[in-house]
Coordinates of C-alpha atoms in Angstrom, one line a residue:
X1 CA 38.6 -31.9 -1.0
X2 CA 35.7 -34.1 0.2
X3 CA 32.5 -32.5 1.6
X4 CA 31.9 -32.6 5.3
X5 CA 28.9 -34.7 6.7
X6 CA 27.0 -31.5 7.1
X7 CA 27.4 -30.3 3.6
X8 CA 26.7 -33.8 2.3
X9 CA 23.3 -33.5 3.9
X10 CA 22.7 -30.3 2.1
X11 CA 23.9 -31.8 -1.2
X12 CA 21.4 -34.6 -0.8
X13 CA 18.6 -32.1 -0.6
X14 CA 19.9 -30.2 -3.7
X15 CA 20.4 -33.3 -5.8
X16 CA 23.4 -34.6 -7.8
X17 CA 24.3 -31.3 -9.5
X18 CA 26.7 -30.3 -6.8
X19 CA 29.9 -32.3 -6.0
X20 CA 31.0 -30.2 -3.1
X21 CA 29.3 -28.4 -0.3
X22 CA 29.2 -24.6 0.0
X23 CA 31.8 -22.4 1.6
X24 CA 31.1 -21.6 5.2
X25 CA 30.5 -18.0 4.4
X26 CA 28.1 -19.0 1.6
X27 CA 26.3 -21.2 4.1
X28 CA 25.9 -18.3 6.5
X29 CA 24.6 -15.8 3.8
X30 CA 22.3 -18.5 2.2
X31 CA 20.7 -19.9 5.3
X32 CA 17.4 -18.5 6.5
X33 CA 16.5 -21.1 9.2
X34 CA 17.4 -18.6 11.9
X35 CA 14.3 -16.6 11.1
X36 CA 12.1 -18.6 8.8
X37 CA 11.6 -21.3 11.4
X38 CA 8.7 -19.1 12.5
X39 CA 6.9 -20.5 9.5
X40 CA 7.0 -24.1 10.8
X41 CA 3.3 -24.4 11.5
X42 CA 2.4 -23.0 8.1
X43 CA 5.0 -25.2 6.4
X44 CA 3.6 -28.3 8.0
X45 CA 0.0 -27.4 7.3
X46 CA 0.9 -26.8 3.6
X47 CA 2.8 -30.1 3.4
X48 CA -0.1 -32.1 4.9
X49 CA -2.6 -30.5 2.5
X50 CA -0.3 -31.2 -0.4
X51 CA 0.2 -34.9 0.6
X52 CA -3.5 -35.4 1.1
X53 CA -4.2 -33.9 -2.4
X54 CA -1.5 -36.1 -4.0
X55 CA -3.1 -39.2 -2.5
X56 CA -6.6 -38.1 -3.6
X57 CA -5.3 -37.7 -7.1
X58 CA -3.6 -41.0 -7.2
X59 CA -0.1 -39.5 -7.4
X60 CA 0.8 -40.8 -4.0
X61 CA -0.3 -44.0 -2.3
X62 CA -2.6 -43.7 0.6
X63 CA -0.1 -45.5 2.7
X64 CA 2.7 -43.1 1.9
X65 CA 0.3 -40.1 2.4
X66 CA -0.7 -41.4 5.8
X67 CA 2.9 -41.9 6.9
X68 CA 3.8 -38.4 5.7
X69 CA 0.8 -36.9 7.5
X70 CA 1.5 -38.7 10.8
X71 CA 5.2 -38.0 10.5
X72 CA 4.6 -34.3 10.0
X73 CA 2.5 -34.2 13.1
X74 CA 5.4 -35.7 15.0
X75 CA 7.7 -33.0 13.6
X76 CA 5.2 -30.4 14.7
X77 CA 5.1 -31.8 18.2
X78 CA 8.9 -31.8 18.4
X79 CA 9.1 -28.2 17.3
X80 CA 6.4 -27.0 19.7
X81 CA 8.0 -29.0 22.5
X82 CA 11.4 -27.4 21.8
X83 CA 13.0 -30.7 20.9
X84 CA 13.6 -30.1 17.2
X85 CA 17.2 -30.1 15.9
X86 CA 17.2 -27.1 13.6
X87 CA 20.3 -27.3 11.3
X88 CA 21.8 -24.4 9.5
X89 CA 23.3 -26.5 6.8
X90 CA 19.8 -27.4 5.7
X91 CA 19.2 -23.7 4.9
X92 CA 15.5 -23.2 5.7
X93 CA 12.4 -24.5 7.5
X94 CA 11.3 -26.5 4.4
X95 CA 14.4 -28.6 4.2
X96 CA 14.7 -28.9 7.9
X97 CA 11.2 -30.3 8.2
X98 CA 11.7 -32.6 5.2
X99 CA 15.0 -34.0 6.4
X100 CA 13.6 -34.7 9.9
X101 CA 10.5 -36.3 8.2
X102 CA 12.8 -38.7 6.4
X103 CA 14.6 -39.6 9.6
X104 CA 11.2 -40.4 11.1
X105 CA 9.4 -42.3 8.3
X106 CA 12.1 -43.1 5.8
X107 CA 11.7 -43.4 2.0
X108 CA 8.1 -42.1 1.7
X109 CA 9.3 -38.6 2.9
X110 CA 11.1 -38.3 -0.5
X111 CA 7.7 -38.4 -2.3
X112 CA 6.3 -35.4 -0.5
X113 CA 8.0 -32.9 -2.8
X114 CA 6.3 -34.3 -5.9
X115 CA 4.6 -31.6 -8.0
X116 CA 6.0 -28.9 -5.7
X117 CA 8.9 -26.5 -5.4
X118 CA 10.4 -24.6 -2.6
X119 CA 9.2 -21.5 -4.5
X120 CA 5.5 -22.2 -4.2
X121 CA 6.1 -23.8 -0.8
X122 CA 7.6 -20.6 0.7
X123 CA 4.9 -18.6 -1.1
X124 CA 2.1 -20.4 0.6
X125 CA 3.8 -20.6 4.0
X126 CA 4.5 -16.9 4.0
X127 CA 1.0 -16.0 2.8
X128 CA -0.6 -18.1 5.5
X129 CA 1.6 -16.4 8.1
X130 CA 0.8 -12.9 6.9
X131 CA -2.9 -13.8 6.7
X132 CA -2.8 -14.8 10.3
X133 CA -1.1 -11.5 11.2
X134 CA -3.9 -9.6 9.5
X135 CA -6.4 -11.5 11.7
X136 CA -4.3 -10.6 14.8
X137 CA -4.1 -6.9 13.7
X138 CA -7.9 -6.8 13.1
X139 CA -8.5 -8.3 16.6
X140 CA -6.0 -5.9 18.2
X141 CA -7.6 -2.9 16.5
X142 CA -11.1 -3.9 17.5
X143 CA -9.9 -4.0 21.2
X144 CA -8.2 -0.7 20.9
X145 CA -11.3 0.9 19.3
X146 CA -13.4 -0.4 22.1
X147 CA -11.1 1.2 24.6
X148 CA -11.5 4.6 22.9
X149 CA -15.3 4.2 22.6
X150 CA -15.5 3.7 26.4
X151 CA -13.4 6.8 27.0
X152 CA -15.7 8.7 24.6
X153 CA -18.8 7.5 26.4
X154 CA -17.5 8.5 29.8
X155 CA -16.6 12.0 28.6
X156 CA -19.2 12.8 25.9
X157 CA -19.9 16.2 27.4
X158 CA -16.5 17.0 29.0
X159 CA -15.1 20.2 27.4
X160 CA -11.5 20.5 26.3
X161 CA -9.6 22.7 23.8
X162 CA -9.5 21.6 20.2
X163 CA -6.2 22.5 18.5
X164 CA -4.8 23.6 15.2
X165 CA -1.0 24.1 15.0
X166 CA -1.1 23.0 18.6
X167 CA -2.7 26.3 19.4
X168 CA -6.1 26.6 21.0
X169 CA -8.7 26.8 18.2
X170 CA -12.2 25.9 19.4
X171 CA -13.6 24.0 22.3
X172 CA -14.5 20.4 21.7
X173 CA -15.6 17.5 23.9
X174 CA -13.3 14.8 25.2
X175 CA -15.6 12.2 23.7
X176 CA -15.3 13.8 20.3
X177 CA -11.6 13.7 20.5
X178 CA -11.6 10.0 21.5
X179 CA -13.9 9.2 18.6
X180 CA -11.5 10.8 16.1
X181 CA -9.1 7.9 16.9
X182 CA -11.9 5.3 16.6
X183 CA -12.4 6.6 13.0
X184 CA -8.7 6.4 12.3
X185 CA -8.3 2.9 13.6
X186 CA -11.5 1.7 11.9
X187 CA -9.9 2.7 8.6
X188 CA -6.8 0.8 9.6
X189 CA -8.9 -2.3 10.4
X190 CA -10.6 -2.0 7.0
X191 CA -7.2 -1.9 5.3
X192 CA -6.2 -5.1 7.0
X193 CA -9.5 -6.7 6.1
X194 CA -9.2 -5.6 2.5
X195 CA -5.6 -6.8 2.3
X196 CA -6.6 -10.2 3.8
X197 CA -9.3 -10.7 1.2
X198 CA -6.9 -9.9 -1.6
X199 CA -4.2 -12.2 -0.4
X200 CA -6.5 -15.1 0.2
X201 CA -5.5 -17.0 -2.9
X202 CA -3.3 -20.1 -2.7
X203 CA 0.0 -20.3 -4.7
X204 CA 0.6 -23.9 -3.8
X205 CA 0.8 -26.0 -7.0
X206 CA 2.6 -23.3 -9.1
X207 CA 5.7 -25.3 -8.5
X208 CA 9.0 -23.6 -9.5
X209 CA 7.3 -21.1 -11.8
X210 CA 5.5 -23.0 -14.6
X211 CA 3.1 -25.2 -12.9
X212 CA 3.4 -29.0 -13.1
X213 CA 2.6 -31.9 -15.4
X214 CA 1.2 -33.9 -12.6
X215 CA -2.7 -34.0 -12.4
X216 CA -2.9 -32.0 -9.2
X217 CA -6.0 -30.4 -7.7
X218 CA -5.1 -26.9 -6.7
X219 CA -8.7 -26.1 -5.7
X220 CA -8.5 -28.9 -3.1
X221 CA -5.3 -27.6 -1.5
X222 CA -6.6 -24.1 -1.5
X223 CA -9.8 -25.2 0.2
X224 CA -7.9 -27.3 2.7
X225 CA -5.8 -24.3 3.7
X226 CA -8.7 -21.9 4.0
X227 CA -8.1 -19.9 0.8
X228 CA -10.9 -18.7 -1.4
X229 CA -9.3 -20.0 -4.6
X230 CA -5.9 -20.9 -6.1
X231 CA -3.8 -18.2 -7.8
X232 CA -4.4 -18.0 -11.5
X233 CA -0.9 -17.5 -12.9
X234 CA 2.0 -19.7 -11.9
X235 CA 4.6 -17.0 -12.7
X236 CA 2.9 -14.4 -10.5
X237 CA 2.3 -17.0 -7.8
X238 CA 5.9 -17.5 -6.9
X239 CA 7.1 -14.0 -7.6
X240 CA 4.3 -12.1 -5.8
X241 CA 5.0 -10.4 -2.4
X242 CA 2.3 -7.8 -2.8
X243 CA 0.5 -9.4 0.2
X244 CA 3.5 -8.7 2.4
X245 CA 3.8 -5.2 1.0
X246 CA 0.1 -4.5 1.7
X247 CA 0.4 -5.8 5.2
X248 CA 3.5 -3.6 5.8
X249 CA 1.8 -0.6 4.2
X250 CA -1.3 -1.0 6.4
X251 CA 0.9 -1.5 9.4
X252 CA 2.8 1.7 8.6
X253 CA -0.4 3.8 8.5
X254 CA -1.7 2.1 11.6
X255 CA 1.6 2.7 13.4
X256 CA 1.5 6.4 12.4
X257 CA -1.9 6.7 14.0
X258 CA -0.6 5.0 17.2
X259 CA 2.3 7.4 17.1
X260 CA 0.0 10.5 16.8
X261 CA -1.9 9.5 19.9
X262 CA 1.3 8.6 21.7
X263 CA 2.5 12.1 21.0
X264 CA -0.7 13.5 22.5
X265 CA -0.2 11.4 25.6
X266 CA 3.3 12.6 26.0
X267 CA 2.1 16.2 25.8
X268 CA -1.1 15.8 27.8
X269 CA 0.6 14.0 30.7
X270 CA 3.3 16.7 31.1
X271 CA 3.3 19.0 34.1
X272 CA 2.6 21.9 31.7
X273 CA -0.7 20.4 30.4
X274 CA -1.9 17.9 33.0
X275 CA -4.8 16.9 30.7
X276 CA -4.4 13.2 31.6
X277 CA -2.9 10.9 34.2
X278 CA -1.3 7.7 33.0
X279 CA -1.2 4.8 35.4
X280 CA 1.9 3.4 36.9
X281 CA 1.6 0.4 34.6
X282 CA 2.6 2.5 31.6
X283 CA 5.2 5.0 33.1
X284 CA 8.6 4.8 34.6
X285 CA 10.6 6.9 37.1
X286 CA 14.0 8.6 36.8
X287 CA 17.2 7.3 38.3
X288 CA 18.1 10.7 39.6
X289 CA 15.0 12.8 39.7
X290 CA 12.5 11.4 42.2
X291 CA 9.6 13.6 41.0
X292 CA 9.6 12.2 37.5
X293 CA 6.9 10.0 36.0
X294 CA 7.9 9.4 32.4
X295 CA 5.5 8.3 29.7
X296 CA 8.0 5.8 28.4
X297 CA 5.5 3.4 26.9
X298 CA 4.0 6.2 24.8
X299 CA 7.5 7.3 23.7
X300 CA 8.4 3.8 22.7
X301 CA 5.2 3.5 20.7
X302 CA 6.0 6.8 19.0
X303 CA 9.3 5.2 17.9
X304 CA 7.8 2.0 16.6
X305 CA 6.7 3.7 13.4
X306 CA 10.3 4.1 12.5
X307 CA 10.9 0.4 12.6
X308 CA 7.7 -0.5 10.8
X309 CA 8.1 2.1 8.1
X310 CA 11.7 1.1 7.7
X311 CA 10.6 -2.5 7.1
X312 CA 8.1 -1.3 4.5
X313 CA 10.7 0.7 2.6
X314 CA 13.2 -2.2 2.8
X315 CA 10.8 -4.7 1.2
X316 CA 9.8 -2.2 -1.5
X317 CA 13.5 -1.7 -2.2
X318 CA 14.1 -5.5 -2.3
X319 CA 11.3 -6.1 -4.8
X320 CA 11.6 -3.1 -7.1
X321 CA 14.1 -4.4 -9.5
X322 CA 13.4 -8.2 -9.6
X323 CA 12.6 -9.8 -12.9
X324 CA 10.1 -12.6 -13.0
X325 CA 10.0 -15.0 -11.2
X326 CA 11.8 -16.0 -8.1
X327 CA 15.1 -14.5 -7.0
X328 CA 17.1 -15.2 -3.9
X329 CA 16.7 -11.6 -2.9
X330 CA 13.2 -12.5 -1.8
X331 CA 14.6 -14.4 1.1
X332 CA 15.2 -11.0 2.7
X333 CA 11.4 -10.4 2.8
X334 CA 10.6 -12.3 6.0
X335 CA 12.7 -10.6 8.6
X336 CA 11.2 -7.3 7.7
X337 CA 7.7 -8.5 8.0
X338 CA 8.3 -10.5 11.1
X339 CA 9.8 -7.5 12.9
X340 CA 7.1 -5.1 11.7
X341 CA 4.3 -7.6 12.8
X342 CA 5.9 -8.0 16.2
X343 CA 6.2 -4.2 16.7
X344 CA 2.7 -3.6 15.5
X345 CA 1.0 -6.2 17.7
X346 CA 3.0 -5.1 20.7
X347 CA 2.1 -1.5 20.0
X348 CA -1.6 -2.2 19.7
X349 CA -1.7 -4.1 23.0
X350 CA 0.3 -1.4 24.8
X351 CA -1.9 1.4 23.5
X352 CA -5.1 -0.5 24.4
X353 CA -3.8 -0.8 27.9
X354 CA -2.8 2.9 28.1
X355 CA -6.2 4.1 26.8
X356 CA -8.1 1.8 29.1
X357 CA -6.1 3.1 32.2
X358 CA -6.0 6.7 31.2
X359 CA -7.7 9.2 33.4
X360 CA -8.7 12.6 32.0
X361 CA -8.3 15.6 34.3
X362 CA -11.7 17.1 33.7
X363 CA -11.3 20.4 35.6
X364 CA -8.0 21.2 33.8
X365 CA -9.5 20.3 30.5
X366 CA -12.4 22.7 31.1
X367 CA -10.1 25.5 32.2
X368 CA -7.9 25.0 29.1
X369 CA -11.0 24.9 26.9
X370 CA -11.9 28.4 28.0
X371 CA -8.5 29.9 27.4
X372 CA -6.9 31.3 24.2
X373 CA -10.1 33.0 22.9
X374 CA -11.5 29.6 22.0
X375 CA -15.0 30.9 21.3
X376 CA -13.9 33.6 18.8
X377 CA -15.4 31.6 16.0
X378 CA -18.7 31.4 17.9
X379 CA -18.7 35.2 18.1
X380 CA -18.0 35.5 14.4
X381 CA -20.8 33.0 13.6
X382 CA -23.2 35.0 15.8
X383 CA -22.4 38.2 14.0
X384 CA -23.2 36.5 10.7
X385 CA -26.3 34.8 11.9
X386 CA -27.8 37.5 14.1
X387 CA -26.6 40.8 12.5
X388 CA -26.3 39.6 8.9
X389 CA -22.6 40.6 8.5
X390 CA -20.6 39.0 5.7
X391 CA -18.3 36.4 7.3
X392 CA -15.2 38.4 6.3
X393 CA -16.5 41.5 8.1
X394 CA -17.5 39.4 11.1
X395 CA -14.0 37.9 11.1
X396 CA -12.5 41.4 11.2
X397 CA -14.8 42.6 14.0
X398 CA -14.0 39.5 16.1
X399 CA -10.3 39.9 15.5
X400 CA -10.6 43.5 16.8
X401 CA -12.4 42.3 19.9
X402 CA -9.8 39.5 20.5
X403 CA -7.1 42.2 20.3
X404 CA -9.0 44.3 22.8
X405 CA -9.4 41.4 25.2
X406 CA -5.8 40.5 24.9
X407 CA -4.8 44.1 25.7
X408 CA -7.1 44.1 28.8
X409 CA -5.6 40.7 29.9
X410 CA -9.0 39.0 29.8
X411 CA -11.0 36.6 27.6
X412 CA -13.8 37.4 25.3
X413 CA -16.7 36.6 27.7
X414 CA -15.0 39.1 30.2
X415 CA -15.4 42.1 27.9
X416 CA -18.3 44.4 28.7
X417 CA -21.2 44.9 26.3
X418 CA -20.0 48.5 25.9
X419 CA -16.6 47.3 25.0
X420 CA -18.1 45.2 22.2
X421 CA -20.4 47.9 21.0
X422 CA -17.5 50.2 20.7
X423 CA -16.3 47.9 17.9
X424 CA -19.7 47.2 16.4
X425 CA -22.8 49.1 17.6
X426 CA -25.2 46.3 16.7
X427 CA -23.9 43.8 19.2
X428 CA -26.5 42.9 21.8
X429 CA -26.4 41.4 25.3
X430 CA -27.4 37.9 24.0
X431 CA -24.0 37.6 22.3
X432 CA -22.8 36.3 25.7
X433 CA -25.0 33.2 25.3
X434 CA -22.6 31.9 22.7
X435 CA -19.3 32.8 24.3
X436 CA -19.2 30.1 27.0
X437 CA -17.4 26.9 26.1
X438 CA -20.4 24.7 27.2
X439 CA -22.7 26.7 24.9
X440 CA -20.1 26.5 22.1
X441 CA -19.8 22.7 22.1
X442 CA -23.6 22.3 22.4
X443 CA -24.1 24.4 19.3
X444 CA -21.9 22.2 17.1
X445 CA -24.7 19.9 16.2
X446 CA -24.0 19.2 12.6
X447 CA -23.5 15.5 11.8
X448 CA -20.1 14.5 13.0
X449 CA -19.8 17.6 15.2
X450 CA -18.6 17.9 18.7
X451 CA -22.0 18.5 20.4
X452 CA -22.6 16.0 23.3
X453 CA -25.7 14.6 21.6
X454 CA -23.8 14.0 18.4
X455 CA -21.0 12.3 20.4
X456 CA -23.5 10.1 22.2
X457 CA -25.1 9.1 18.9
X458 CA -21.7 8.1 17.5
X459 CA -20.8 6.2 20.6
X460 CA -24.1 4.3 20.3
X461 CA -23.3 3.5 16.6
X462 CA -19.8 2.3 17.4
X463 CA -21.0 0.2 20.4
X464 CA -23.4 -1.5 18.1
X465 CA -20.7 -2.1 15.4
X466 CA -18.2 -3.4 17.9
X467 CA -20.7 -5.5 19.9
X468 CA -20.2 -3.6 23.1
X469 CA -22.8 -3.6 25.9

């Protein structure tokens, strides 16, 4: 049976080893052009750098290198203009670009693949793409951190309840709570920065797995593509996907942080809490209940972690059993990373918008801060500091007073001095100075504490680090 014109085209790219084209199902499972066409810009940049290096080394004539470079720019223009004929039978972005280049410039296109394999070609393309996503994540996180810093600055002295186990624990300030997320997202940003530094080595020139006998200059191509250096081992160069795994791992941690604040927004914006009001831009209504204002954006952000973490687990699973060097399993790496990157960038942009539009309900926050015996620890600390009680004894006295207040249906500041002295005779009237939530938060002046002056100091530090006015 003779091969079809489409499969003949594929055979020409593979070489003379294959007499017949692949089965249609084999074509479907083997082709990656449906998703790896996203690498077109990186593929063309890598090919132009490779061609220029080949010419500089005398491996390719300047005439051919110039024709290749100009032809690749034509291909780039066609793709960006939506006029490029992507063909499934050519499998991937690399062969699609090369085939179209041949149609444009003819025979010189066949010289482009000298001293190169699709193995190192895809490795450099994918690394360039992931590196760009790290840059995008860093920018997105910087914008999100700035939004949280502005919220912290506005509410540096607004009191609210701090929680453990989602139960009222101690009063804190709104600004302090906002800055907690700045710290989280700063760690996320540093992870992407660190991953970017580590991945910034160029695998181009490793060829199929063993390097090449041609006198190439890998340092030149690395520099042309913005890498710090070429990779040092050709086997590792084509088999490594650590850079993608690190990106996914950093993305998973970041998405977890996004999900945590999304959960707080869902709780805080409920009718039961009323801590915040979300703008109409980030909420939806109900088709049947006209009173509803649903925090759908936050809920969807909460779910994005599932997709991103799923992609991370998937790529770890793909890579875990692969011997050196390249195996076709690795073609399954890109869809996971593409989807995770899309989800992360969308999540960062949406959360930045929600935080920027969020309005804290200050009176409700203050009322909630004073509930649930939130200053009990302040009372225990006062007993230790002023009366010299061991903390465990002070803890017991305070617990007894909490039980008394609970029985009376009041809060600790509402107990009378005689009530308190019935539990411990040494308690004085100045104990009431520490029982108000405002006094409580002002007293937490240890470095990193919730006191408004500490919050303002941290706001100033972050404004300086982020270049905010």
